[in-house]
Coordinates of C-alpha atoms in Angstrom, one line a residue:
M1 CA 48.1 -66.1 -117.5
S2 CA 51.7 -66.4 -118.4
V3 CA 54.4 -65.9 -115.8
Q4 CA 55.4 -62.5 -117.4
T5 CA 51.7 -61.3 -117.3
R6 CA 51.3 -62.4 -113.8
A7 CA 54.5 -60.5 -112.7
V8 CA 53.4 -57.3 -114.5
L9 CA 49.9 -57.5 -113.0
S10 CA 51.3 -58.3 -109.6
A11 CA 53.7 -55.3 -109.9
I12 CA 50.8 -53.0 -110.9
L13 CA 48.6 -54.2 -108.0
F14 CA 51.4 -53.9 -105.5
A15 CA 52.4 -50.5 -106.8
T16 CA 48.7 -49.3 -106.7
A17 CA 48.2 -50.7 -103.2
L18 CA 51.5 -49.1 -102.1
W19 CA 50.5 -45.9 -103.7
L20 CA 47.1 -45.8 -102.0
F21 CA 48.7 -46.8 -98.7
L22 CA 51.2 -44.0 -98.9
I23 CA 48.5 -41.6 -99.9
Y24 CA 46.3 -42.5 -97.0
L25 CA 49.2 -42.7 -94.6
L26 CA 50.2 -39.1 -95.6
R27 CA 46.6 -38.0 -95.5
Y28 CA 45.9 -39.4 -92.0
T29 CA 49.3 -38.3 -90.7
L30 CA 48.6 -34.8 -91.9
K31 CA 45.1 -35.1 -90.4
A32 CA 46.6 -36.1 -87.1
L33 CA 49.1 -33.3 -87.2
L34 CA 46.3 -30.8 -88.0
S35 CA 44.3 -32.0 -85.0
Y36 CA 47.0 -30.6 -82.7
H37 CA 45.9 -27.2 -81.4
G38 CA 48.4 -26.6 -78.6
W39 CA 49.9 -23.7 -80.6
I40 CA 46.8 -21.6 -80.3
F41 CA 47.1 -21.6 -76.5
E42 CA 50.6 -20.5 -76.4
S43 CA 51.6 -16.9 -75.5
H44 CA 52.0 -14.4 -78.3
G45 CA 55.5 -14.2 -79.7
K46 CA 56.6 -17.5 -78.0
M47 CA 56.8 -20.9 -79.5
S48 CA 57.5 -24.2 -77.7
T49 CA 59.8 -26.9 -79.1
S50 CA 56.9 -29.3 -79.6
T51 CA 55.2 -26.6 -81.7
K52 CA 58.3 -26.0 -83.8
V53 CA 58.6 -29.7 -84.5
W54 CA 54.9 -29.9 -85.3
L55 CA 55.2 -27.0 -87.7
S56 CA 58.2 -28.6 -89.6
L57 CA 56.3 -31.9 -90.0
V58 CA 53.2 -30.1 -91.3
K59 CA 55.3 -28.2 -93.9
M60 CA 57.0 -31.5 -94.9
F61 CA 53.8 -33.4 -95.3
S62 CA 52.0 -30.6 -97.1
G63 CA 54.1 -30.8 -100.2
R64 CA 56.0 -28.1 -102.0
R65 CA 53.2 -26.5 -103.9
P66 CA 49.8 -27.4 -102.4
L67 CA 46.7 -26.4 -104.4
L68 CA 43.4 -24.9 -103.2
Y69 CA 41.8 -28.2 -102.2
S70 CA 44.9 -30.2 -101.4
F71 CA 44.2 -30.2 -97.7
Q72 CA 40.5 -30.9 -97.8
A73 CA 40.8 -34.6 -97.3
S74 CA 43.3 -34.1 -94.5
L75 CA 41.4 -31.5 -92.4
P76 CA 40.0 -33.1 -89.2
R77 CA 36.3 -33.0 -88.8
L78 CA 34.7 -30.9 -86.1
P79 CA 35.1 -33.2 -83.1
V80 CA 32.4 -34.3 -80.6
P81 CA 34.0 -33.5 -77.3
N82 CA 34.4 -36.0 -74.5
V83 CA 31.3 -35.8 -72.3
D84 CA 33.5 -35.3 -69.2
D85 CA 35.4 -32.4 -70.9
T86 CA 32.1 -30.8 -71.9
I87 CA 30.7 -31.0 -68.3
Q88 CA 33.9 -29.4 -67.1
R89 CA 33.6 -26.5 -69.5
V90 CA 29.8 -25.9 -69.7
S91 CA 28.8 -22.9 -67.6
D92 CA 27.1 -23.5 -64.3
W93 CA 23.4 -23.7 -65.3
W94 CA 22.2 -22.9 -61.8
E95 CA 24.5 -19.9 -61.5
E96 CA 23.6 -18.6 -64.9
Y97 CA 19.9 -19.2 -65.2
I98 CA 18.9 -18.4 -61.6
Y99 CA 21.2 -15.5 -61.0
L100 CA 23.2 -14.1 -64.0
R101 CA 20.4 -14.1 -66.6
G102 CA 18.1 -12.2 -64.3
R103 CA 17.5 -8.8 -65.8
G104 CA 15.8 -7.2 -62.8
P105 CA 17.5 -5.3 -59.9
I106 CA 19.7 -7.5 -57.7
M107 CA 19.3 -5.2 -54.7
V108 CA 16.6 -6.8 -52.4
N109 CA 15.8 -9.4 -55.0
S110 CA 19.1 -11.3 -54.9
N111 CA 21.7 -9.9 -52.6
F112 CA 21.6 -10.9 -48.9
Y113 CA 23.0 -9.6 -45.7
I114 CA 24.8 -10.7 -42.5
M115 CA 24.8 -8.8 -39.3
D116 CA 27.4 -8.1 -36.6
L117 CA 27.6 -9.4 -33.1
L118 CA 24.2 -9.2 -31.5
Y119 CA 24.8 -7.9 -28.0
M120 CA 28.1 -6.2 -27.9
T121 CA 30.4 -3.8 -29.9
P122 CA 34.1 -4.2 -29.4
T123 CA 34.8 -0.5 -29.9
H124 CA 32.6 2.5 -30.8
R125 CA 35.2 4.1 -32.9
Q126 CA 34.3 3.6 -36.6
A127 CA 37.7 3.8 -38.1
A128 CA 39.3 1.5 -35.5
R129 CA 36.6 -1.2 -35.9
A130 CA 36.9 -1.0 -39.7
G131 CA 40.7 -1.2 -39.4
N132 CA 40.6 -4.4 -37.3
V133 CA 37.9 -6.0 -39.5
V134 CA 39.6 -5.3 -42.8
H135 CA 42.9 -6.6 -41.5
A136 CA 41.2 -9.7 -40.3
M137 CA 39.7 -10.2 -43.8
L138 CA 43.2 -9.8 -45.3
Q139 CA 44.5 -12.5 -43.0
Y140 CA 41.5 -14.7 -44.1
R141 CA 42.2 -14.0 -47.7
R142 CA 45.9 -14.9 -47.4
K143 CA 45.1 -18.2 -45.7
L144 CA 42.4 -18.9 -48.3
E145 CA 44.9 -18.4 -51.2
R146 CA 47.4 -20.6 -49.5
G147 CA 44.8 -23.2 -48.8
E148 CA 45.6 -23.1 -45.0
H149 CA 42.0 -23.0 -43.8
A150 CA 40.8 -26.3 -42.3
P151 CA 38.0 -27.9 -44.5
V152 CA 34.5 -27.6 -43.3
L153 CA 33.4 -31.0 -42.0
R154 CA 29.9 -32.3 -41.4
A155 CA 28.6 -35.6 -40.1
L156 CA 30.4 -35.8 -36.8
G157 CA 33.3 -33.8 -38.1
T158 CA 34.2 -36.3 -40.7
V159 CA 32.6 -35.6 -44.1
P160 CA 34.3 -32.7 -45.9
M161 CA 32.2 -30.0 -47.7
C162 CA 33.2 -28.6 -51.1
S163 CA 35.2 -25.5 -50.9
T164 CA 35.0 -24.3 -54.5
Q165 CA 32.7 -21.4 -53.7
M166 CA 35.4 -19.9 -51.4
E167 CA 37.8 -19.3 -54.3
R168 CA 35.8 -16.3 -55.6
M169 CA 35.2 -14.6 -52.2
F170 CA 37.7 -11.8 -52.9
N171 CA 38.6 -9.8 -56.0
T172 CA 35.3 -10.7 -57.6
T173 CA 32.6 -8.6 -59.3
R174 CA 29.4 -9.4 -61.2
I175 CA 29.8 -7.6 -64.5
P176 CA 26.5 -6.5 -66.2
G177 CA 25.7 -7.7 -69.7
I178 CA 22.8 -7.2 -72.1
E179 CA 21.6 -10.8 -72.1
T180 CA 23.5 -12.2 -69.2
D181 CA 26.0 -11.1 -66.6
I182 CA 29.3 -12.7 -65.9
V183 CA 31.3 -13.3 -62.7
Q184 CA 34.7 -11.7 -63.0
H185 CA 37.3 -13.1 -60.6
L186 CA 40.8 -11.7 -60.6
T187 CA 44.1 -12.7 -58.9
D188 CA 45.3 -11.1 -55.7
R189 CA 44.6 -7.3 -55.8
K190 CA 46.4 -5.0 -53.4
H191 CA 43.8 -2.2 -52.9
L192 CA 40.3 -1.5 -51.5
V193 CA 37.7 1.0 -52.6
V194 CA 36.0 3.0 -49.9
Y195 CA 32.7 5.0 -50.2
H196 CA 32.0 7.8 -47.8
K197 CA 29.4 10.6 -48.2
G198 CA 29.3 10.3 -52.0
R199 CA 33.1 10.1 -52.5
F200 CA 35.1 7.1 -53.8
F201 CA 38.6 6.5 -52.4
Q202 CA 41.2 3.9 -53.3
V203 CA 43.2 2.6 -50.3
W204 CA 46.3 0.5 -50.7
L205 CA 46.3 -2.6 -48.5
Y206 CA 50.1 -3.3 -48.6
T207 CA 53.2 -1.4 -47.7
G208 CA 56.7 -2.7 -47.9
G209 CA 55.5 -6.2 -49.0
R210 CA 53.2 -6.7 -46.1
H211 CA 49.5 -6.0 -45.1
L212 CA 48.7 -2.7 -43.5
L213 CA 48.5 -3.2 -39.8
P214 CA 45.1 -2.5 -38.1
S215 CA 46.4 0.8 -36.7
E216 CA 47.6 1.9 -40.2
L217 CA 44.2 1.0 -41.7
E218 CA 42.5 2.9 -38.9
T219 CA 44.6 6.0 -39.9
Q220 CA 43.6 5.7 -43.5
F221 CA 39.9 5.3 -42.8
Q222 CA 40.0 8.2 -40.3
R223 CA 41.6 10.4 -43.0
I224 CA 38.7 9.6 -45.2
L225 CA 36.2 10.3 -42.4
N226 CA 37.9 13.7 -41.9
D227 CA 38.0 14.6 -45.6
T228 CA 35.5 17.4 -46.2
S229 CA 35.6 17.6 -50.0
E230 CA 32.4 17.4 -52.0
P231 CA 31.3 14.6 -54.4
Q232 CA 32.0 15.2 -58.1
P233 CA 29.0 15.8 -60.3
G234 CA 27.0 12.5 -60.5
E235 CA 29.3 10.8 -58.0
L236 CA 27.0 10.7 -55.0
K237 CA 24.5 8.2 -56.4
L238 CA 26.7 6.5 -59.0
A239 CA 26.5 3.1 -57.2
A240 CA 22.7 3.2 -57.9
L241 CA 23.6 1.8 -61.3
T242 CA 24.5 -1.5 -59.7
A243 CA 21.2 -1.6 -57.8
G244 CA 18.9 -1.2 -60.7
K245 CA 17.9 -3.2 -63.8
R246 CA 20.8 -4.9 -65.4
V247 CA 20.3 -3.9 -69.1
P248 CA 20.5 -0.1 -68.5
W249 CA 23.5 -0.6 -66.3
A250 CA 25.2 -2.8 -69.0
R251 CA 24.5 -0.2 -71.7
A252 CA 25.7 2.7 -69.6
R253 CA 28.8 0.8 -68.7
I254 CA 29.7 0.2 -72.3
K255 CA 28.8 3.7 -73.5
Y256 CA 30.1 5.9 -70.6
F257 CA 32.6 3.9 -68.6
S258 CA 34.7 2.1 -71.2
Q259 CA 37.4 4.8 -71.7
G260 CA 39.2 7.7 -69.9
S261 CA 39.0 8.4 -66.2
N262 CA 35.6 6.7 -65.9
K263 CA 37.2 3.4 -67.0
V264 CA 40.2 3.8 -64.7
S265 CA 38.0 4.5 -61.8
L266 CA 35.5 1.7 -62.6
D267 CA 38.4 -0.8 -63.0
S268 CA 39.6 0.2 -59.6
I269 CA 36.2 -0.7 -58.1
E270 CA 35.7 -3.9 -60.0
S271 CA 39.2 -5.1 -59.3
A272 CA 39.3 -4.2 -55.6
A273 CA 39.6 -6.9 -53.0
F274 CA 36.1 -5.9 -51.8
F275 CA 34.1 -2.7 -51.3
L276 CA 33.8 -0.8 -48.0
T277 CA 31.2 1.8 -47.1
L278 CA 31.8 4.1 -44.2
D279 CA 28.2 4.8 -43.3
D280 CA 27.1 8.0 -41.6
E281 CA 24.0 6.7 -39.6
P282 CA 24.4 4.4 -36.6
Q283 CA 22.7 1.0 -36.7
G284 CA 22.6 -2.2 -34.7
Y285 CA 20.4 -4.1 -32.2
D286 CA 19.3 -2.1 -29.2
P287 CA 16.6 -3.6 -26.9
A288 CA 15.7 -0.1 -25.8
I289 CA 14.8 1.0 -29.3
T290 CA 11.7 -0.5 -30.8
R291 CA 12.4 -2.5 -34.0
S292 CA 16.0 -1.5 -34.1
L293 CA 16.9 -4.9 -35.7
D294 CA 14.4 -4.2 -38.4
S295 CA 16.1 -0.9 -39.3
Y296 CA 19.5 -2.6 -39.2
A297 CA 18.4 -5.3 -41.6
K298 CA 17.0 -2.8 -44.1
S299 CA 20.2 -0.7 -43.9
L300 CA 22.3 -3.8 -44.7
L301 CA 20.0 -5.1 -47.4
H302 CA 19.5 -1.8 -49.4
G303 CA 20.8 1.2 -47.5
K304 CA 20.1 4.4 -49.5
C305 CA 20.2 2.4 -52.7
Y306 CA 23.3 4.2 -53.8
D307 CA 25.8 3.6 -51.0
R308 CA 26.7 -0.1 -51.6
W309 CA 28.3 -1.5 -54.7
F310 CA 25.9 -4.3 -55.2
D311 CA 28.0 -6.0 -57.9
K312 CA 30.9 -6.7 -55.7
S313 CA 31.2 -10.2 -54.2
F314 CA 30.5 -8.4 -50.9
T315 CA 30.3 -4.8 -49.5
L316 CA 31.6 -4.4 -46.0
I317 CA 29.5 -1.7 -44.1
S318 CA 30.9 0.2 -41.2
Y319 CA 28.6 2.4 -39.0
P320 CA 29.7 5.4 -36.9
N321 CA 28.8 3.6 -33.6
G322 CA 31.3 0.8 -34.4
K323 CA 28.8 -1.7 -35.7
M324 CA 29.5 -3.6 -38.9
G325 CA 27.7 -5.8 -41.5
V326 CA 27.9 -7.3 -44.9
N327 CA 25.9 -7.1 -48.1
A328 CA 26.7 -10.0 -50.4
E329 CA 26.1 -10.6 -54.1
H330 CA 24.5 -14.1 -54.5
S331 CA 25.6 -15.5 -57.9
W332 CA 29.1 -16.4 -56.8
A333 CA 28.3 -18.2 -53.5
D334 CA 25.7 -19.0 -50.9
A335 CA 25.3 -17.5 -47.4
P336 CA 27.3 -20.2 -45.5
I337 CA 30.4 -19.3 -47.5
V338 CA 30.3 -15.6 -46.5
G339 CA 29.2 -16.7 -43.0
H340 CA 32.4 -18.9 -42.7
M341 CA 34.6 -15.8 -43.4
W342 CA 32.5 -13.6 -41.2
E343 CA 32.9 -15.9 -38.2
Y344 CA 36.7 -15.9 -38.7
V345 CA 36.8 -12.1 -38.9
L346 CA 34.7 -11.5 -35.8
A347 CA 36.7 -14.0 -33.7
T348 CA 40.0 -12.5 -34.9
D349 CA 38.8 -9.0 -34.4
C350 CA 37.6 -9.6 -30.7
F351 CA 40.0 -12.2 -29.4
H352 CA 43.2 -11.8 -31.3
L353 CA 43.6 -8.2 -32.5
G354 CA 41.7 -6.3 -29.7
Y355 CA 41.7 -2.6 -29.0
T356 CA 43.4 -0.2 -26.6
E357 CA 41.6 1.2 -23.6
E358 CA 40.6 4.2 -25.7
G359 CA 39.1 2.0 -28.3
H360 CA 41.8 2.4 -31.0
C361 CA 43.6 -0.4 -32.9
K362 CA 46.6 -1.7 -31.2
G363 CA 50.0 -0.9 -32.6
D364 CA 52.0 2.2 -33.6
V365 CA 50.4 4.9 -35.6
N366 CA 52.1 5.3 -39.0
K367 CA 51.3 8.7 -40.3
G368 CA 53.8 8.4 -43.2
L369 CA 51.5 6.4 -45.4
P370 CA 50.3 8.0 -48.6
Y371 CA 46.8 9.4 -48.3
P372 CA 43.9 7.5 -49.9
T373 CA 43.4 8.5 -53.5
R374 CA 40.1 10.0 -54.8
L375 CA 38.7 8.2 -57.8
Q376 CA 38.0 10.7 -60.7
W377 CA 34.8 10.7 -62.7
Q378 CA 33.4 12.6 -65.7
I379 CA 29.8 11.5 -65.6
P380 CA 27.7 12.8 -68.5
K381 CA 24.6 14.9 -68.0
E382 CA 22.2 12.1 -69.2
V383 CA 23.6 9.6 -66.6
R384 CA 23.4 12.3 -63.8
E385 CA 19.8 13.0 -64.7
S386 CA 18.8 9.3 -64.7
L387 CA 20.6 8.8 -61.3
T388 CA 18.6 11.7 -59.8
S389 CA 15.2 11.0 -61.4
F390 CA 13.6 7.8 -62.5
T391 CA 16.4 5.4 -61.4
A392 CA 16.5 6.7 -57.9
I393 CA 12.6 6.7 -57.7
D394 CA 12.3 3.1 -58.9
L395 CA 15.0 1.9 -56.5
M396 CA 13.5 3.8 -53.5
Q397 CA 10.1 2.2 -54.3
I398 CA 11.8 -1.2 -54.1
A399 CA 13.6 -0.4 -50.9
D400 CA 10.6 1.3 -49.1
D401 CA 8.4 -1.7 -50.0
V402 CA 10.5 -4.1 -47.9
D403 CA 8.7 -4.9 -44.7
F404 CA 11.3 -6.4 -42.3
H405 CA 11.0 -7.9 -38.8
G406 CA 13.8 -9.3 -36.7
C407 CA 12.6 -11.8 -34.1
L408 CA 14.8 -13.0 -31.2
F409 CA 13.1 -16.1 -29.9
S410 CA 14.5 -16.8 -26.5
E411 CA 11.8 -19.0 -24.8
F412 CA 14.1 -22.0 -25.6
G413 CA 16.5 -23.2 -28.3
K414 CA 18.3 -26.2 -29.7
G415 CA 19.0 -27.6 -26.3
L416 CA 15.4 -28.2 -25.4
I417 CA 14.4 -29.3 -28.8
K418 CA 17.0 -32.0 -28.9
K419 CA 15.7 -33.2 -25.5
C420 CA 12.3 -33.7 -27.4
R421 CA 14.2 -36.2 -29.6
T422 CA 13.5 -34.3 -32.8
S423 CA 15.5 -32.3 -35.4
P424 CA 15.7 -28.6 -34.6
D425 CA 15.3 -27.9 -38.3
A426 CA 12.3 -30.1 -38.6
F427 CA 10.8 -28.5 -35.5
I428 CA 11.3 -24.9 -36.8
Q429 CA 10.0 -25.9 -40.3
L430 CA 6.8 -27.3 -38.8
A431 CA 6.4 -24.2 -36.7
L432 CA 6.7 -22.1 -39.9
Q433 CA 3.9 -24.2 -41.4
L434 CA 1.7 -23.7 -38.5
A435 CA 2.5 -19.9 -38.5
Q436 CA 1.8 -19.7 -42.2
F437 CA -1.6 -21.4 -41.8
R438 CA -2.6 -19.2 -38.9
D439 CA -1.4 -16.1 -40.8
Q440 CA -3.0 -16.9 -44.2
G441 CA -5.6 -19.5 -43.5
A442 CA -4.1 -21.6 -46.2
F443 CA -1.0 -23.7 -47.0
C444 CA 1.5 -22.7 -49.7
L445 CA 4.4 -24.0 -51.7
T446 CA 7.4 -23.7 -49.3
Y447 CA 11.1 -23.5 -50.3
E448 CA 13.8 -24.6 -47.8
S449 CA 17.4 -24.4 -48.9
S450 CA 19.6 -27.3 -48.3
M451 CA 23.4 -27.5 -49.0
T452 CA 24.7 -30.1 -51.5
R453 CA 28.4 -29.3 -50.7
M454 CA 29.2 -33.0 -49.9
F455 CA 29.5 -33.1 -53.7
R456 CA 32.1 -31.3 -55.8
D457 CA 30.9 -27.9 -56.9
G458 CA 27.6 -28.5 -55.0
R459 CA 25.5 -25.5 -54.1
T460 CA 21.9 -26.0 -52.9
E461 CA 18.9 -28.2 -53.3
T462 CA 15.3 -27.5 -52.4
V463 CA 13.4 -29.1 -49.6
R464 CA 9.7 -28.8 -50.2
S465 CA 8.6 -28.4 -46.6
C466 CA 4.9 -28.2 -47.1
T467 CA 4.4 -32.0 -47.1
S468 CA 1.1 -33.8 -46.7
E469 CA 2.4 -34.9 -43.3
A470 CA 3.1 -31.3 -42.3
V471 CA -0.5 -30.3 -43.5
A472 CA -1.9 -33.2 -41.4
F473 CA 0.0 -32.0 -38.3
V474 CA -1.2 -28.4 -38.6
R475 CA -4.8 -29.5 -39.0
A476 CA -4.4 -31.9 -36.1
M477 CA -3.2 -29.3 -33.5
E478 CA -6.4 -29.9 -31.6
D479 CA -6.2 -33.7 -31.9
P480 CA -5.1 -35.6 -28.7
S481 CA -2.8 -37.7 -30.8
R482 CA -1.1 -34.6 -32.4
L483 CA 2.3 -35.5 -30.9
A484 CA 2.5 -38.7 -32.9
I485 CA 1.4 -36.8 -36.0
F486 CA 4.1 -34.2 -35.3
R487 CA 6.8 -36.9 -35.1
K488 CA 5.6 -38.4 -38.3
A489 CA 5.8 -35.0 -40.1
A490 CA 9.2 -34.2 -38.5
D491 CA 10.6 -37.6 -39.5
K492 CA 9.4 -37.0 -43.1
H493 CA 11.0 -33.5 -43.2
Q494 CA 14.3 -34.7 -41.8
N495 CA 14.3 -37.6 -44.4
M496 CA 13.7 -35.1 -47.3
Y497 CA 16.4 -32.8 -46.0
R498 CA 18.9 -35.7 -46.0
L499 CA 17.9 -36.8 -49.4
A500 CA 18.4 -33.2 -50.7
M501 CA 21.9 -33.1 -49.0
T502 CA 22.9 -36.5 -50.5
G503 CA 22.0 -35.5 -54.1
S504 CA 18.6 -37.2 -54.2
G505 CA 16.5 -34.0 -54.2
I506 CA 14.1 -33.4 -57.1
D507 CA 14.2 -29.6 -57.9
R508 CA 17.7 -29.3 -59.3
H509 CA 16.9 -32.4 -61.4
L510 CA 13.7 -30.9 -62.6
F511 CA 15.5 -27.6 -63.3
C512 CA 18.1 -29.4 -65.5
L513 CA 15.4 -31.2 -67.4
Y514 CA 13.7 -27.9 -68.0
I515 CA 16.9 -26.4 -69.4
V516 CA 17.5 -29.3 -71.7
S517 CA 13.9 -29.2 -72.9
K518 CA 14.5 -25.5 -73.8
Y519 CA 17.7 -26.4 -75.6
L520 CA 15.9 -29.2 -77.6
G521 CA 12.8 -27.1 -78.3
V522 CA 10.6 -29.7 -76.5
D523 CA 7.6 -28.2 -74.8
S524 CA 7.0 -29.8 -71.4
P525 CA 3.7 -28.5 -69.7
F526 CA 4.6 -30.4 -66.6
L527 CA 8.0 -28.8 -66.1
T528 CA 6.8 -25.4 -67.0
K529 CA 4.0 -25.7 -64.4
V530 CA 6.0 -27.2 -61.7
L531 CA 8.9 -24.7 -61.9
S532 CA 6.7 -21.7 -62.3
E533 CA 4.7 -22.1 -59.2
P534 CA 5.5 -19.3 -56.7
W535 CA 7.4 -20.0 -53.5
K536 CA 5.1 -18.0 -51.2
L537 CA 7.2 -19.1 -48.2
S538 CA 10.9 -19.1 -48.9
T539 CA 13.1 -20.2 -45.9
S540 CA 16.7 -20.8 -45.2
Q541 CA 18.8 -21.8 -42.2
T542 CA 22.2 -20.0 -41.9
P543 CA 24.7 -22.2 -40.1
Q544 CA 26.5 -20.7 -37.0
Q545 CA 29.8 -21.8 -35.5
Q546 CA 31.2 -23.4 -38.6
L547 CA 34.7 -22.8 -37.2
N548 CA 34.1 -23.1 -33.5
L549 CA 36.6 -20.3 -32.8
V550 CA 34.5 -18.9 -29.9
D551 CA 33.0 -20.9 -27.0
I552 CA 29.6 -19.1 -26.7
N553 CA 29.0 -21.0 -23.4
K554 CA 31.9 -19.0 -21.9
F555 CA 31.3 -15.9 -24.0
P556 CA 27.5 -15.7 -24.5
Q557 CA 27.7 -12.0 -25.5
Y558 CA 29.8 -12.9 -28.6
V559 CA 27.0 -14.4 -30.6
G560 CA 26.2 -13.3 -34.1
A561 CA 22.7 -12.1 -35.2
G562 CA 22.8 -14.0 -38.5
G563 CA 21.4 -12.5 -41.6
G564 CA 18.6 -12.6 -44.1
F565 CA 17.2 -11.8 -47.6
G566 CA 14.4 -10.0 -49.3
P567 CA 10.9 -11.5 -50.0
V568 CA 10.8 -13.9 -53.0
A569 CA 7.1 -13.6 -53.8
D570 CA 5.1 -10.4 -54.0
D571 CA 2.5 -11.7 -51.6
G572 CA 4.7 -14.1 -49.5
Y573 CA 7.4 -14.2 -46.8
G574 CA 11.1 -14.7 -46.8
V575 CA 12.3 -16.3 -43.5
S576 CA 16.0 -16.8 -42.6
Y577 CA 16.5 -18.4 -39.2
I578 CA 19.7 -19.0 -37.2
I579 CA 20.1 -21.4 -34.3
V580 CA 22.4 -19.6 -31.9
G581 CA 23.9 -21.8 -29.3
E582 CA 21.5 -23.8 -27.1
N583 CA 19.0 -21.2 -26.1
L584 CA 18.4 -18.7 -28.8
I585 CA 16.9 -18.8 -32.4
T586 CA 16.8 -15.6 -34.4
F587 CA 14.3 -15.1 -37.3
H588 CA 14.7 -12.6 -40.1
I589 CA 11.4 -12.1 -41.7
S590 CA 10.7 -10.1 -44.9
S591 CA 7.6 -9.3 -47.0
K592 CA 6.2 -6.4 -48.9
F593 CA 4.2 -3.5 -47.7
S594 CA 2.4 -3.4 -51.0
S595 CA 0.9 -6.8 -50.3
P596 CA -2.4 -6.4 -48.2
D597 CA -2.1 -10.0 -47.0
T598 CA 1.3 -10.0 -45.4
D599 CA 2.8 -8.4 -42.3
S600 CA 6.3 -9.3 -41.2
Y601 CA 5.7 -8.4 -37.6
R602 CA 2.5 -10.3 -37.4
F603 CA 4.1 -13.3 -38.9
G604 CA 6.9 -13.1 -36.4
Q605 CA 4.2 -13.2 -33.6
H606 CA 2.7 -16.3 -35.3
I607 CA 6.1 -18.0 -35.4
W608 CA 6.7 -17.2 -31.7
K609 CA 3.3 -18.7 -30.7
A610 CA 3.7 -21.7 -33.0
M611 CA 7.1 -22.5 -31.5
V612 CA 5.7 -22.4 -27.9
D613 CA 2.5 -24.4 -28.9
I614 CA 4.6 -27.1 -30.5
Q615 CA 6.9 -27.4 -27.5
A616 CA 3.9 -27.7 -25.2
L617 CA 3.1 -31.0 -27.0
F618 CA 6.2 -32.4 -25.3
K619 CA 5.5 -31.1 -21.8
P620 CA 3.9 -34.2 -20.5
E621 CA 6.7 -36.3 -21.9
N622 CA 9.4 -34.0 -20.6
D623 CA 7.6 -33.7 -17.2
K624 CA 7.7 -37.5 -17.0
K625 CA 11.4 -37.5 -17.8
T626 CA 12.0 -34.8 -15.2
V627 CA 10.2 -36.9 -12.5
E628 CA 12.1 -40.0 -13.5
H629 CA 15.4 -38.0 -13.5
S630 CA 14.6 -36.6 -10.0
K631 CA 13.9 -40.1 -8.7
H632 CA 17.1 -41.3 -10.1
V633 CA 19.1 -38.4 -8.6
H634 CA 17.4 -38.9 -5.2
L635 CA 18.2 -42.6 -5.3
E636 CA 21.8 -42.0 -6.2
N637 CA 22.1 -39.4 -3.5
G638 CA 20.6 -41.8 -1.1
K639 CA 23.1 -44.5 -2.0
K640 CA 26.0 -42.0 -1.6
H641 CA 24.5 -40.9 1.8
I642 CA 24.3 -44.5 3.0

């Protein structure tokens, strides 16, 4: 080619390449600009400097008169998110599928309870006790919001537990939905909603920029107790909507409580710090009254089915004899979280706030506070009829079917079990297996809850306590070598519990695989079977003294009674146990009266005997230790004497 031809061709190729380069540069620059989405997250009516610059660049690179398809090649493709980002934004499967997607009643079936001090009541004045407890809760909330609470530590007080669940303790409500509920958590709210004899009252918790003092809260609660006004039509049993099936409640909420005074009043309840019920029937443990603990438990778990707002993160319950208790919704957190708050509250109530000689809250009485405000309702006839007919009947059938028994095991406690060189939890779990076999004549799938809070956002894992080693021990109770078999079973249980706590359990892994299989449409007979088997024995240990604010060796009367939950299986038992100090273990046992095969009181007797029988295995060993210890003491005394 001639020099002139080569020059022309080179110019054409260069110009074409430059043109294509500029086209693609403009296209990818515009694509990069259109990938910016920060503008969509900015407040309405406001525009940041970066967004203004971005907007100018987009206009410049878009051309003067773009056509319909001018931007097609520059639009970014729908991105595949970063896996870490997806994990951060995906809803909690456990929370959603185990709790929030459940369409049945949460009363009894999901909510749990925590009792007051077991042996003593600081004051018998209802309004005063509620005043101190509510004030202590406000102190706890303030410290929680400021992050001033010390972290919960395990493993010799060194390993921190995750505190995420604590964030939603206050100002939180489970909102019903058609397919799934949601947990609504709001920022600091300055009021409380109180229920008393069918009326709802709003009480402000602040005055002059500070919390109401205990004496001021007592005044407000006493005003409510003295109020003789009647409930509005439908108001008495309104809270039964939160106790029943979720879909009817969701539909009623949308249809009847989304506007007007009903919406204002419902918003007041759902945005309140928490819910307080001033009950009108005394409860509590009384050794002189047969099965008083059983009645107390049922009152806390379900009450009259319409006097607790079961959707709130927790309902504080105050009794006319000064006793207190808590009913907690389960989706937002597990029992140890509520227990942490409750320990702080009881210690603050008894040892820091205190009462006058007459049993009133300390401090001046401020009668200038505005009176509590009645919430206003206009409840339609169809809602009133449902609350007084089939809804109430269905709920009472659930409540009346709960067979509860509280068992205070005082033969021995953690102190003696540790002397046997075994884990107290393993000891109790094997006692439960022995009791189950004696009660039913068969073994069953057993659920024990274990914390996984050593991991961020950890909740629970399952320990399957009915192991082959546990079965072997129960069958070998008449075998002379049964102590060695017990130790093998106890060691196995303790190892499984440790695996569960350190993230090596199997049930949450299987659960995630099951959820993924459903998303992918892959049928897994194994996962379906293994996750559908009923837990006929569901157990849980509620930790005590997480804060160590009270030395129960010095103050043995200031011990909590723990708490419990309803039966998980129709023909099984629910057992919550609390190791209280060195010498007491409390058992909260639930089952259903409708099951001909279960009896909570009978099961409690089996547990008692199983505990004693297992401890008897160690008597020869302990007796030998006692003799050796006596010889040692005698020898030492002899040396001192010489």
